[in-house]
Amino acid sequence: MADNSTRKRKRVSKNKKKTWRKTDISEVEEYLEDKRLQERTGGLVAEKPDEALFFIDKETVKDEVPTKRSRREPRTLRCFANLEPNPRIKAASKSVNIRTAHTYEKKKSIRVKEREAKGIVTITAKKAKEQKKKATAASIKKMLDKRQPLTADYDLWGTGEKAKAPADDEYHKRITKKLPIKKPAHTYKKPSGLPAIEMAHPGASYNPAYEDHVELLQMAHEIEVKKDREEKRITRSLDEKFPSKAEAPTHQTWVQEMSAGLYEEASDNEDVGDVDKLSVNPPVRRENKKTVTQRNKEKKARELEEKRKKDKESRIKDTEIFRLRSFKKAVTEREKDLAEKARRKAELKEKNKDNTKVLGKMKFEAPDVEIKLGDELRGSLRLLKPEGHLMEDRFKSFQKRNIIEPRLRAKYKKTYKDKKFEKNTHREITL
C-alpha cells in the first residue's frame, strides 16, 4: 500500500490571493509555536550555553532496599494547574528609587560634619538614624512585596471554609455585586420642605366661624380676579390686534392695494436732473489728482500719527507701575461686590427653597380653592356634599413638592373593532 503520510505536492500559482489558502503552512506554525514556548519558559534553547543545558552529577547513589512500588498519586487537573504561577517564569522587576549613602553624605551640613569628627552624637541624630533605618526597611519590604506574584489564598471553586474570600477583599465584593453602592449626598434629602399633607383653612370646615368663612371667600375671589385679568391681557395681546372675519381683507382689496400707482401717467415736464447728481461718488478730474509730493506728505503724516500713538501707549504702560495702589483698591472693591452678590443669592435661595421648581416643559398650576357658599353650608356633617377629589389632591401635592413634574392627562383614542361582513359575490355555498 502507498504511504498516506506523504502528500502529493500541489502545483498551484502563488501569485494570486485565492491560492494562498491552499498552501500548507503547518510546519511553519509548529516551528513558531515551539519558539514561543521556549521564549516563555526561559529563552531559546539554541542560544543557551552548554553549562545551562547540562550538568555533571557528582553525588553518589546509595544502595537502597527495593520496596514494593507504591500506587501512583493522581495528577492535578489541567484546569487547576493553569491557575498556579509558573516557577520557570520570572516575575517582572520594577526599579525602585532608594536613597544611597553618598547622596545622604552630600546633604550634610558643615556643622554636622564637625560634630561627627569630634565624636559628638546628639539625641536628634540618634532619632534620625533610627528613623532612617525603619524607613529603609519599610521601603525594601514594600519593593519585595511588589515583586511577588499575586496568588489567591483560597479556592474559588471549592466548598467549605477554604472557598470563602476574606471579608475585606474589596475587589471580590465589587465583582460579586456585594459591595454597597455609594449613594449621593442628596439621597436622604427631601426635595421640598413643605409638609406632605397641608392643613386646610379654618373656613373650609363644615361649620366654620363667620370671619374664617369670609376670609376664605376673599382668597377665592382674589384668585378668580387674577385669572380674569390674565385672560383679558391675552385677549388684548392677540384677538384685538387682528381684524374680525367681517373686517378681514379680501382678494379684491388686496388687488386694489397692490396695483396702486401703476396706471398713473408720468408728467412730461418732470426734469431728469443733473447727471453728476445721479452717481454716488463725485467724478474724478485731472486737476483734482494728487501729486507725488502730496502723497508723500500724507504718508509721513500717517507715520507720525502712528508713532505718536505708540509713544503714548508706552508712556501709559510705564506709569502704570505707580498705580498699584489704585489697582489694589479696585480689586478689593470688586471682591466686596462679588461677596455681596453671593450673599444676596444665598438669601434668595434660602427664601425660595420651598417653592415649586420647573421640572418639565409645563408650569405648575395650583388647584382651585375648595369652598362652600353661604347657602350651601349645612349644620350636620351627614348633609354636607364633599368637594374635590382625594386622588387629584395627592397628585397636585406631589407636583408642588417637586417629586414629579407637572403633566397633562393622557388622551386615549378610542379604537373600534373591524366589522366583518360577507359579500354576495363571494358567499360560501352551504348545503
CSV table of C-alpha atoms in Angstrom, one decimal:
chain,number,residue,atom,x,y,z
A,1,MET,CA,0.0,0.0,0.0
A,2,ALA,CA,1.1,3.5,-0.6
A,3,ASP,CA,2.2,5.6,2.4
A,4,ASN,CA,-0.5,8.0,3.4
A,5,SER,CA,1.9,10.3,5.3
A,6,THR,CA,3.5,11.5,2.0
A,7,ARG,CA,1.2,14.1,0.4
A,8,LYS,CA,1.3,14.9,-3.2
A,9,ARG,CA,2.6,18.4,-3.7
A,10,LYS,CA,0.1,20.8,-5.2
A,11,ARG,CA,1.2,22.7,-8.3
A,12,VAL,CA,-0.6,26.0,-7.9
A,13,SER,CA,0.4,29.5,-8.7
A,14,LYS,CA,1.2,31.6,-5.6
A,15,ASN,CA,1.0,35.0,-7.2
A,16,LYS,CA,-2.8,35.1,-6.6
A,17,LYS,CA,-4.5,35.6,-3.3
A,18,LYS,CA,-7.2,32.9,-3.8
A,19,THR,CA,-4.4,30.2,-3.9
A,20,TRP,CA,-2.9,31.3,-0.6
A,21,ARG,CA,-5.3,29.2,1.4
A,22,LYS,CA,-4.1,26.1,-0.4
A,23,THR,CA,-0.5,26.4,0.7
A,24,ASP,CA,0.5,24.1,3.6
A,25,ILE,CA,2.0,26.2,6.4
A,26,SER,CA,1.5,23.6,9.2
A,27,GLU,CA,5.3,23.2,9.6
A,28,VAL,CA,5.9,26.9,9.9
A,29,GLU,CA,3.1,27.2,12.6
A,30,GLU,CA,4.6,24.3,14.6
A,31,TYR,CA,8.0,25.9,14.5
A,32,LEU,CA,6.7,29.3,15.6
A,33,GLU,CA,4.6,27.8,18.4
A,34,ASP,CA,7.7,25.8,19.7
A,35,LYS,CA,9.8,29.0,19.5
A,36,ARG,CA,7.2,31.0,21.5
A,37,LEU,CA,7.0,28.2,24.2
A,38,GLN,CA,10.8,28.3,24.6
A,39,GLU,CA,10.7,32.1,25.0
A,40,ARG,CA,8.0,31.8,27.7
A,41,THR,CA,9.9,29.1,29.6
A,42,GLY,CA,13.4,30.5,30.0
A,43,GLY,CA,14.6,31.5,26.5
A,44,LEU,CA,15.6,29.8,23.2
A,45,VAL,CA,17.5,26.5,23.6
A,46,ALA,CA,19.7,27.2,20.6
A,47,GLU,CA,21.1,30.4,22.2
A,48,LYS,CA,21.8,28.9,25.6
A,49,PRO,CA,25.4,27.8,26.5
A,50,ASP,CA,26.2,24.2,27.4
A,51,GLU,CA,26.5,25.0,31.1
A,52,ALA,CA,22.9,26.0,31.2
A,53,LEU,CA,21.7,22.8,29.5
A,54,PHE,CA,23.9,20.1,31.0
A,55,PHE,CA,25.5,19.5,34.4
A,56,ILE,CA,27.7,16.8,35.9
A,57,ASP,CA,26.1,14.8,38.7
A,58,LYS,CA,28.9,14.2,41.3
A,59,GLU,CA,26.7,12.7,44.1
A,60,THR,CA,27.0,9.0,44.9
A,61,VAL,CA,23.9,6.9,44.8
A,62,LYS,CA,23.3,4.9,48.0
A,63,ASP,CA,22.1,1.3,47.8
A,64,GLU,CA,18.5,1.3,48.8
A,65,VAL,CA,16.5,-1.7,49.6
A,66,PRO,CA,14.0,-2.3,46.8
A,67,THR,CA,10.5,-1.8,48.1
A,68,LYS,CA,7.1,-2.5,46.6
A,69,ARG,CA,6.1,0.1,44.1
A,70,SER,CA,3.5,2.4,45.6
A,71,ARG,CA,0.4,3.4,43.7
A,72,ARG,CA,0.9,6.4,41.5
A,73,GLU,CA,-0.6,9.5,43.0
A,74,PRO,CA,-3.2,11.3,40.8
A,75,ARG,CA,-2.0,14.3,38.9
A,76,THR,CA,-3.5,17.8,39.3
A,77,LEU,CA,-6.2,18.6,36.8
A,78,ARG,CA,-5.0,20.8,33.9
A,79,CYS,CA,-7.7,23.5,34.6
A,80,PHE,CA,-6.4,23.9,38.2
A,81,ALA,CA,-2.7,23.7,37.2
A,82,ASN,CA,-3.1,26.6,34.8
A,83,LEU,CA,-4.1,28.8,37.8
A,84,GLU,CA,-0.9,28.3,39.7
A,85,PRO,CA,2.1,30.5,38.9
A,86,ASN,CA,4.7,29.1,36.5
A,87,PRO,CA,8.0,28.7,38.5
A,88,ARG,CA,10.1,28.9,35.3
A,89,ILE,CA,8.8,32.4,34.5
A,90,LYS,CA,10.4,35.2,36.5
A,91,ALA,CA,8.3,38.0,38.0
A,92,ALA,CA,8.5,41.4,36.3
A,93,SER,CA,11.0,43.6,38.1
A,94,LYS,CA,10.3,47.2,38.8
A,95,SER,CA,13.0,49.7,39.6
A,96,VAL,CA,12.6,51.5,42.9
A,97,ASN,CA,14.5,54.6,43.8
A,98,ILE,CA,16.2,54.1,47.2
A,99,ARG,CA,18.4,56.8,48.8
A,100,THR,CA,22.0,55.8,48.8
A,101,ALA,CA,24.7,56.7,51.4
A,102,HIS,CA,26.7,59.1,49.2
A,103,THR,CA,23.6,61.3,48.5
A,104,TYR,CA,22.9,61.5,52.2
A,105,GLU,CA,26.5,62.5,52.9
A,106,LYS,CA,26.3,65.3,50.4
A,107,LYS,CA,23.3,66.9,52.1
A,108,LYS,CA,25.1,67.0,55.5
A,109,SER,CA,25.9,70.5,56.7
A,110,ILE,CA,29.4,71.6,57.9
A,111,ARG,CA,28.3,71.8,61.5
A,112,VAL,CA,27.0,68.2,61.5
A,113,LYS,CA,30.3,67.0,59.9
A,114,GLU,CA,32.3,68.8,62.6
A,115,ARG,CA,30.3,67.1,65.3
A,116,GLU,CA,30.8,63.7,63.8
A,117,ALA,CA,34.5,64.3,63.5
A,118,LYS,CA,34.7,65.1,67.3
A,119,GLY,CA,32.5,62.1,68.1
A,120,ILE,CA,29.6,64.1,69.4
A,121,VAL,CA,26.2,62.3,68.9
A,122,THR,CA,23.1,64.3,69.7
A,123,ILE,CA,19.7,62.9,70.6
A,124,THR,CA,18.3,64.3,67.4
A,125,ALA,CA,20.9,62.5,65.4
A,126,LYS,CA,20.1,59.2,67.2
A,127,LYS,CA,16.4,59.6,66.5
A,128,ALA,CA,17.1,60.4,62.8
A,129,LYS,CA,19.4,57.4,62.5
A,130,GLU,CA,16.7,55.1,63.9
A,131,GLN,CA,14.0,56.6,61.7
A,132,LYS,CA,16.2,56.2,58.7
A,133,LYS,CA,16.7,52.5,59.4
A,134,LYS,CA,13.0,52.0,59.8
A,135,ALA,CA,12.2,53.9,56.6
A,136,THR,CA,14.8,51.9,54.6
A,137,ALA,CA,13.5,48.6,55.9
A,138,ALA,CA,9.9,49.6,55.1
A,139,SER,CA,10.8,50.7,51.6
A,140,ILE,CA,12.7,47.4,50.9
A,141,LYS,CA,9.8,45.3,52.3
A,142,LYS,CA,7.4,47.2,50.1
A,143,MET,CA,9.6,46.7,47.0
A,144,LEU,CA,9.9,42.9,47.7
A,145,ASP,CA,6.1,42.7,48.2
A,146,LYS,CA,5.5,44.3,44.8
A,147,ARG,CA,7.8,41.9,43.1
A,148,GLN,CA,6.0,38.8,44.4
A,149,PRO,CA,3.3,37.4,42.1
A,150,LEU,CA,-0.3,37.7,43.2
A,151,THR,CA,-1.8,34.4,44.3
A,152,ALA,CA,-5.2,33.6,45.7
A,153,ASP,CA,-5.0,32.1,49.2
A,154,TYR,CA,-8.5,30.4,48.9
A,155,ASP,CA,-10.1,28.0,46.5
A,156,LEU,CA,-12.5,29.8,44.2
A,157,TRP,CA,-14.3,26.6,43.1
A,158,GLY,CA,-14.1,24.7,46.4
A,159,THR,CA,-16.7,24.3,49.1
A,160,GLY,CA,-16.5,24.9,52.8
A,161,GLU,CA,-14.3,27.4,54.7
A,162,LYS,CA,-11.5,27.4,52.2
A,163,ALA,CA,-13.8,28.7,49.5
A,164,LYS,CA,-14.7,31.9,51.4
A,165,ALA,CA,-12.9,35.0,50.3
A,166,PRO,CA,-11.6,37.4,53.0
A,167,ALA,CA,-14.1,39.8,54.4
A,168,ASP,CA,-12.0,42.9,53.5
A,169,ASP,CA,-11.5,41.9,49.8
A,170,GLU,CA,-13.0,44.9,48.1
A,171,TYR,CA,-12.3,43.6,44.6
A,172,HIS,CA,-14.2,40.3,45.3
A,173,LYS,CA,-17.2,42.3,46.8
A,174,ARG,CA,-17.3,44.6,43.7
A,175,ILE,CA,-17.2,41.7,41.2
A,176,THR,CA,-19.8,39.6,43.1
A,177,LYS,CA,-22.1,42.7,43.5
A,178,LYS,CA,-21.8,42.6,47.3
A,179,LEU,CA,-20.1,45.9,47.7
A,180,PRO,CA,-22.8,48.5,48.6
A,181,ILE,CA,-23.1,51.3,46.1
A,182,LYS,CA,-22.0,54.7,47.3
A,183,LYS,CA,-25.1,56.8,47.5
A,184,PRO,CA,-25.1,60.5,46.6
A,185,ALA,CA,-25.4,63.2,49.3
A,186,HIS,CA,-29.0,64.2,48.2
A,187,THR,CA,-30.4,60.7,48.6
A,188,TYR,CA,-31.9,61.3,52.0
A,189,LYS,CA,-32.6,65.0,51.4
A,190,LYS,CA,-36.2,65.9,50.7
A,191,PRO,CA,-36.9,67.8,47.5
A,192,SER,CA,-39.1,70.3,49.4
A,193,GLY,CA,-39.6,71.4,52.9
A,194,LEU,CA,-43.4,71.5,52.5
A,195,PRO,CA,-45.4,69.0,54.5
A,196,ALA,CA,-47.0,66.1,52.7
A,197,ILE,CA,-50.5,66.9,53.9
A,198,GLU,CA,-51.1,70.6,54.4
A,199,MET,CA,-53.6,71.8,57.0
A,200,ALA,CA,-56.8,73.1,55.4
A,201,HIS,CA,-58.0,76.7,56.0
A,202,PRO,CA,-60.4,77.0,59.0
A,203,GLY,CA,-63.0,78.5,56.7
A,204,ALA,CA,-63.2,75.1,54.8
A,205,SER,CA,-64.8,73.4,57.8
A,206,TYR,CA,-68.4,72.1,57.6
A,207,ASN,CA,-69.4,74.5,60.4
A,208,PRO,CA,-66.9,77.4,60.2
A,209,ALA,CA,-66.8,80.7,62.0
A,210,TYR,CA,-68.1,83.7,60.1
A,211,GLU,CA,-64.8,85.5,59.9
A,212,ASP,CA,-62.9,82.4,58.7
A,213,HIS,CA,-65.5,81.7,56.0
A,214,VAL,CA,-65.4,85.3,54.8
A,215,GLU,CA,-61.6,85.2,54.7
A,216,LEU,CA,-61.7,82.0,52.6
A,217,LEU,CA,-64.2,83.6,50.2
A,218,GLN,CA,-61.9,86.6,49.8
A,219,MET,CA,-59.0,84.4,48.9
A,220,ALA,CA,-61.0,82.6,46.3
A,221,HIS,CA,-62.2,85.9,44.9
A,222,GLU,CA,-58.7,87.2,44.5
A,223,ILE,CA,-57.6,84.1,42.6
A,224,GLU,CA,-60.5,84.4,40.2
A,225,VAL,CA,-59.7,88.1,39.7
A,226,LYS,CA,-56.2,87.3,38.7
A,227,LYS,CA,-57.4,84.6,36.3
A,228,ASP,CA,-59.8,87.1,34.7
A,229,ARG,CA,-57.1,89.7,34.4
A,230,GLU,CA,-54.8,87.3,32.7
A,231,GLU,CA,-57.5,86.2,30.2
A,232,LYS,CA,-58.1,89.9,29.3
A,233,ARG,CA,-54.4,90.5,28.8
A,234,ILE,CA,-54.2,87.6,26.4
A,235,THR,CA,-57.3,88.9,24.5
A,236,ARG,CA,-55.8,92.4,24.2
A,237,SER,CA,-52.5,91.0,23.0
A,238,LEU,CA,-53.9,88.6,20.4
A,239,ASP,CA,-57.6,88.8,19.5
A,240,GLU,CA,-58.0,92.6,19.5
A,241,LYS,CA,-54.9,93.2,17.3
A,242,PHE,CA,-56.3,91.2,14.4
A,243,PRO,CA,-59.4,92.1,12.4
A,244,SER,CA,-62.6,90.1,12.6
A,245,LYS,CA,-63.9,87.9,9.8
A,246,ALA,CA,-66.1,90.8,8.5
A,247,GLU,CA,-63.3,93.3,8.5
A,248,ALA,CA,-60.6,90.9,7.1
A,249,PRO,CA,-59.1,91.9,3.7
A,250,THR,CA,-60.5,90.1,0.6
A,251,HIS,CA,-58.9,89.3,-2.8
A,252,GLN,CA,-60.4,92.5,-4.3
A,253,THR,CA,-59.0,94.8,-1.7
A,254,TRP,CA,-55.5,93.1,-2.0
A,255,VAL,CA,-55.5,93.6,-5.8
A,256,GLN,CA,-56.5,97.3,-5.4
A,257,GLU,CA,-53.8,97.8,-2.8
A,258,MET,CA,-51.0,96.1,-4.9
A,259,SER,CA,-52.0,98.0,-8.1
A,260,ALA,CA,-52.0,101.5,-6.5
A,261,GLY,CA,-49.9,103.9,-8.6
A,262,LEU,CA,-49.3,101.6,-11.6
A,263,TYR,CA,-51.7,103.4,-14.0
A,264,GLU,CA,-50.8,107.0,-13.2
A,265,GLU,CA,-49.2,108.8,-16.2
A,266,ALA,CA,-45.8,110.4,-15.5
A,267,SER,CA,-45.7,114.2,-16.2
A,268,ASP,CA,-43.7,115.2,-19.2
A,269,ASN,CA,-42.4,118.4,-17.6
A,270,GLU,CA,-40.5,116.5,-14.9
A,271,ASP,CA,-36.8,117.3,-15.1
A,272,VAL,CA,-34.4,114.4,-15.1
A,273,GLY,CA,-31.8,116.5,-13.2
A,274,ASP,CA,-28.1,116.8,-13.5
A,275,VAL,CA,-26.1,113.7,-14.5
A,276,ASP,CA,-23.5,114.3,-11.8
A,277,LYS,CA,-26.1,114.1,-9.1
A,278,LEU,CA,-27.1,110.6,-10.1
A,279,SER,CA,-23.7,108.9,-9.2
A,280,VAL,CA,-22.7,108.2,-5.6
A,281,ASN,CA,-19.1,109.4,-5.9
A,282,PRO,CA,-18.2,112.7,-7.5
A,283,PRO,CA,-16.4,112.5,-10.9
A,284,VAL,CA,-12.5,112.5,-10.9
A,285,ARG,CA,-10.9,115.4,-12.7
A,286,ARG,CA,-7.3,115.7,-13.9
A,287,GLU,CA,-6.8,118.9,-11.8
A,288,ASN,CA,-8.1,117.1,-8.7
A,289,LYS,CA,-5.5,114.3,-9.0
A,290,LYS,CA,-2.9,114.3,-6.1
A,291,THR,CA,0.8,114.7,-6.9
A,292,VAL,CA,3.6,112.5,-5.7
A,293,THR,CA,4.7,115.2,-3.2
A,294,GLN,CA,1.2,115.4,-1.7
A,295,ARG,CA,1.1,111.6,-1.3
A,296,ASN,CA,4.5,111.6,0.4
A,297,LYS,CA,3.3,114.3,2.8
A,298,GLU,CA,0.2,112.3,3.7
A,299,LYS,CA,2.3,109.2,4.2
A,300,LYS,CA,4.7,110.9,6.6
A,301,ALA,CA,1.7,112.4,8.5
A,302,ARG,CA,0.2,109.0,9.0
A,303,GLU,CA,3.5,107.5,10.2
A,304,LEU,CA,4.0,110.4,12.6
A,305,GLU,CA,0.4,109.8,13.9
A,306,GLU,CA,1.1,106.1,14.4
A,307,LYS,CA,4.4,106.8,16.2
A,308,ARG,CA,2.7,109.3,18.5
A,309,LYS,CA,0.0,106.8,19.4
A,310,LYS,CA,2.7,104.1,20.2
A,311,ASP,CA,4.7,106.5,22.3
A,312,LYS,CA,1.6,107.4,24.3
A,313,GLU,CA,0.8,103.7,24.9
A,314,SER,CA,4.3,103.1,26.1
A,315,ARG,CA,4.2,106.1,28.5
A,316,ILE,CA,0.9,104.8,29.9
A,317,LYS,CA,2.4,101.4,30.5
A,318,ASP,CA,5.5,102.9,32.2
A,319,THR,CA,3.3,105.0,34.5
A,320,GLU,CA,1.0,102.1,35.4
A,321,ILE,CA,3.6,100.7,37.9
A,322,PHE,CA,2.8,103.7,40.1
A,323,ARG,CA,-0.9,102.9,40.0
A,324,LEU,CA,-0.6,99.7,42.0
A,325,ARG,CA,-2.4,101.2,45.0
A,326,SER,CA,-5.4,102.1,42.8
A,327,PHE,CA,-5.4,98.6,41.2
A,328,LYS,CA,-5.4,97.0,44.6
A,329,LYS,CA,-8.3,99.2,45.7
A,330,ALA,CA,-10.2,98.3,42.6
A,331,VAL,CA,-9.6,94.6,43.2
A,332,THR,CA,-10.8,94.9,46.8
A,333,GLU,CA,-14.0,96.7,45.7
A,334,ARG,CA,-14.6,94.0,43.1
A,335,GLU,CA,-14.2,91.3,45.7
A,336,LYS,CA,-16.6,93.1,48.0
A,337,ASP,CA,-19.2,93.3,45.2
A,338,LEU,CA,-18.8,89.6,44.5
A,339,ALA,CA,-19.2,88.7,48.1
A,340,GLU,CA,-22.3,90.9,48.4
A,341,LYS,CA,-23.8,89.3,45.3
A,342,ALA,CA,-23.1,85.8,46.6
A,343,ARG,CA,-24.7,86.7,49.9
A,344,ARG,CA,-27.9,88.1,48.2
A,345,LYS,CA,-28.0,85.0,46.0
A,346,ALA,CA,-27.8,82.7,49.1
A,347,GLU,CA,-30.5,84.7,50.8
A,348,LEU,CA,-32.8,84.4,47.8
A,349,LYS,CA,-32.1,80.7,47.5
A,350,GLU,CA,-32.9,80.2,51.2
A,351,LYS,CA,-36.1,82.2,50.8
A,352,ASN,CA,-37.3,80.2,47.7
A,353,LYS,CA,-36.1,76.8,48.8
A,354,ASP,CA,-39.7,75.6,49.4
A,355,ASN,CA,-41.1,77.0,46.1
A,356,THR,CA,-42.2,74.7,43.3
A,357,LYS,CA,-39.3,74.3,40.8
A,358,VAL,CA,-39.6,74.0,37.0
A,359,LEU,CA,-39.0,70.3,36.3
A,360,GLY,CA,-40.6,70.0,32.9
A,361,LYS,CA,-42.0,72.0,30.0
A,362,MET,CA,-45.3,72.7,31.8
A,363,LYS,CA,-45.8,75.1,34.6
A,364,PHE,CA,-47.3,74.1,37.9
A,365,GLU,CA,-50.9,75.3,38.3
A,366,ALA,CA,-52.3,75.4,41.8
A,367,PRO,CA,-55.6,73.6,42.3
A,368,ASP,CA,-58.8,75.6,42.8
A,369,VAL,CA,-59.8,76.6,46.4
A,370,GLU,CA,-62.5,74.3,47.6
A,371,ILE,CA,-65.2,76.5,49.2
A,372,LYS,CA,-68.8,76.4,50.1
A,373,LEU,CA,-71.0,79.4,49.7
A,374,GLY,CA,-73.2,80.7,52.5
A,375,ASP,CA,-76.4,79.0,51.3
A,376,GLU,CA,-74.5,75.6,50.8
A,377,LEU,CA,-73.4,75.3,54.4
A,378,ARG,CA,-75.1,72.7,56.5
A,379,GLY,CA,-75.0,72.3,60.2
A,380,SER,CA,-74.7,68.5,60.0
A,381,LEU,CA,-71.8,66.6,58.6
A,382,ARG,CA,-74.1,64.0,57.1
A,383,LEU,CA,-75.9,66.6,54.9
A,384,LEU,CA,-72.6,68.1,53.6
A,385,LYS,CA,-71.7,67.5,50.0
A,386,PRO,CA,-68.0,66.7,49.5
A,387,GLU,CA,-65.7,68.9,47.4
A,388,GLY,CA,-62.7,67.9,45.3
A,389,HIS,CA,-61.1,64.5,44.8
A,390,LEU,CA,-58.6,62.7,47.0
A,391,MET,CA,-56.5,61.3,44.1
A,392,GLU,CA,-56.3,64.7,42.4
A,393,ASP,CA,-55.3,66.3,45.7
A,394,ARG,CA,-52.4,63.8,46.2
A,395,PHE,CA,-51.3,64.3,42.6
A,396,LYS,CA,-51.1,68.1,42.9
A,397,SER,CA,-49.2,67.7,46.2
A,398,PHE,CA,-46.5,65.6,44.5
A,399,GLN,CA,-46.1,68.2,41.9
A,400,LYS,CA,-46.0,71.0,44.4
A,401,ARG,CA,-43.3,69.2,46.5
A,402,ASN,CA,-41.0,68.6,43.3
A,403,ILE,CA,-41.5,64.9,43.4
A,404,ILE,CA,-43.0,64.6,39.9
A,405,GLU,CA,-43.1,67.1,37.1
A,406,PRO,CA,-46.4,68.8,36.1
A,407,ARG,CA,-48.2,66.9,33.3
A,408,LEU,CA,-51.5,66.6,31.5
A,409,ARG,CA,-53.8,63.7,31.5
A,410,ALA,CA,-53.0,61.3,28.6
A,411,LYS,CA,-55.6,61.3,25.9
A,412,TYR,CA,-56.6,57.8,24.7
A,413,LYS,CA,-58.0,57.4,21.3
A,414,LYS,CA,-61.0,55.1,21.2
A,415,THR,CA,-60.5,52.3,18.7
A,416,TYR,CA,-63.3,50.2,17.2
A,417,LYS,CA,-63.0,46.6,16.1
A,418,ASP,CA,-63.1,45.8,12.4
A,419,LYS,CA,-66.5,44.8,11.1
A,420,LYS,CA,-66.7,41.6,9.2
A,421,PHE,CA,-69.3,41.0,6.5
A,422,GLU,CA,-69.7,38.6,3.6
A,423,LYS,CA,-70.2,39.8,0.1
A,424,ASN,CA,-72.9,38.3,-2.1
A,425,THR,CA,-70.4,37.5,-4.9
A,426,HIS,CA,-68.1,35.7,-2.5
A,427,ARG,CA,-70.6,34.0,-0.3
A,428,GLU,CA,-69.8,30.5,0.7
A,429,ILE,CA,-72.2,27.9,-0.6
A,430,THR,CA,-73.5,25.6,2.1
A,431,LEU,CA,-75.8,22.7,1.6
